[in-house]
Amino acid sequence: MKKFLLLNIGNTHTQWLLTPQDKFDSHISGRVNTADWQQDLSLLPAVESGCTVWAACVVPPARKILSESSVYSDLHWVDACAAPVCGLDFSPVDTSTL
């Protein structure tokens, strides 16, 4: 069964949820200080090969660090550009400010 890691990268904390494709399991979740993992990527949750990672981020330096690392081989960003792939409709919003 395919697994997903969902990351919510905020200014203070990064939260995550690791889940199989068909359900969310809040028992496999966690939180770490965003500033801490930027210094030590091993603080982020480890995933098995084939796990898809979706991340939302409001911290440009953190996004750059994670994008340029090899921590997650199947990393996708949730943003206004990728929203249609996720089924989100941003058409009523001025996405230039996101």
Short mmCIF file of C-alpha atoms in Angstrom, two decimals:
data_model
loop_
_atom_site.label_atom_id
_atom_site.label_comp_id
_atom_site.label_asym_id
_atom_site.label_seq_id
_atom_site.Cartn_x
_atom_site.Cartn_y
_atom_site.Cartn_z
CA MET A 1 0.00 0.00 0.00
CA LYS A 2 1.36 3.41 -0.97
CA LYS A 3 2.15 5.80 1.87
CA PHE A 4 2.10 9.57 2.01
CA LEU A 5 3.96 12.00 4.24
CA LEU A 6 2.21 15.35 4.63
CA LEU A 7 4.37 18.24 5.89
CA ASN A 8 3.12 21.60 7.12
CA ILE A 9 6.20 23.82 7.40
CA GLY A 10 5.46 26.96 9.41
CA ASN A 11 7.63 29.72 10.79
CA THR A 12 7.85 28.14 14.25
CA HIS A 13 6.99 24.46 13.84
CA THR A 14 6.90 21.80 11.18
CA GLN A 15 4.11 19.27 11.61
CA TRP A 16 3.76 15.98 9.80
CA LEU A 17 1.38 13.10 9.25
CA LEU A 18 2.42 9.77 7.73
CA THR A 19 -0.49 7.86 6.30
CA PRO A 20 -1.47 5.05 3.96
CA GLN A 21 -3.28 6.19 0.81
CA ASP A 22 -6.73 5.22 2.02
CA LYS A 23 -6.85 6.71 5.54
CA PHE A 24 -5.28 9.19 7.93
CA ASP A 25 -3.73 7.77 11.09
CA SER A 26 -3.08 10.48 13.65
CA HIS A 27 -0.91 8.08 15.64
CA ILE A 28 1.90 8.51 13.11
CA SER A 29 2.34 12.24 13.43
CA GLY A 30 4.81 14.64 14.93
CA ARG A 31 6.19 18.11 15.27
CA VAL A 32 9.64 19.67 15.29
CA ASN A 33 10.91 23.25 15.42
CA THR A 34 11.40 24.47 11.87
CA ALA A 35 14.68 26.22 12.75
CA ASP A 36 16.02 22.99 14.29
CA TRP A 37 15.49 20.72 11.27
CA GLN A 38 16.99 23.33 8.96
CA GLN A 39 20.23 22.72 10.89
CA ASP A 40 19.77 18.94 11.19
CA LEU A 41 17.69 17.21 8.49
CA SER A 42 17.71 13.95 10.47
CA LEU A 43 15.04 15.54 12.72
CA LEU A 44 12.52 15.15 9.89
CA PRO A 45 10.59 11.87 9.72
CA ALA A 46 12.20 9.06 7.77
CA VAL A 47 10.10 7.39 5.08
CA GLU A 48 10.24 4.13 3.19
CA SER A 49 11.16 4.01 -0.47
CA GLY A 50 8.15 4.84 -2.63
CA CYS A 51 6.55 7.17 -0.09
CA THR A 52 5.17 10.34 -1.69
CA VAL A 53 5.80 13.53 0.26
CA TRP A 54 3.52 16.57 -0.05
CA ALA A 55 4.68 19.74 1.69
CA ALA A 56 3.26 23.20 2.27
CA CYS A 57 5.72 25.85 3.39
CA VAL A 58 5.64 29.53 4.36
CA VAL A 59 9.42 29.67 4.99
CA PRO A 60 11.34 30.17 1.72
CA PRO A 61 14.77 29.21 3.18
CA ALA A 62 13.30 25.99 4.62
CA ARG A 63 11.73 25.13 1.26
CA LYS A 64 15.08 25.69 -0.46
CA ILE A 65 16.95 23.51 2.04
CA LEU A 66 14.46 20.65 1.69
CA SER A 67 14.26 20.94 -2.09
CA GLU A 68 18.03 20.83 -2.48
CA SER A 69 18.47 17.92 -0.07
CA SER A 70 18.04 14.26 -0.88
CA VAL A 71 15.92 13.54 2.21
CA TYR A 72 12.78 12.78 0.18
CA SER A 73 13.01 11.33 -3.33
CA ASP A 74 9.34 11.95 -4.21
CA LEU A 75 8.76 15.49 -2.87
CA HIS A 76 5.93 17.70 -4.12
CA TRP A 77 4.98 21.20 -3.00
CA VAL A 78 1.43 22.30 -2.33
CA ASP A 79 1.18 25.87 -3.53
CA ALA A 80 -1.04 27.93 -5.79
CA CYS A 81 0.68 26.51 -8.89
CA ALA A 82 0.21 22.87 -7.84
CA ALA A 83 -3.25 23.38 -6.38
CA PRO A 84 -5.17 22.01 -9.40
CA VAL A 85 -3.27 18.70 -9.11
CA CYS A 86 -4.54 18.43 -5.53
CA GLY A 87 -8.07 19.37 -6.52
CA LEU A 88 -7.92 22.88 -5.01
CA ASP A 89 -9.46 25.81 -6.86
CA PHE A 90 -7.56 29.06 -6.34
CA SER A 91 -9.32 30.91 -9.18
CA PRO A 92 -11.11 33.38 -6.84
CA VAL A 93 -7.78 34.29 -5.16
CA ASP A 94 -4.98 36.65 -6.21
CA THR A 95 -2.25 34.00 -6.13
CA SER A 96 0.52 36.57 -6.68
CA THR A 97 0.29 37.30 -2.95
CA LEU A 98 0.62 33.68 -1.83
#
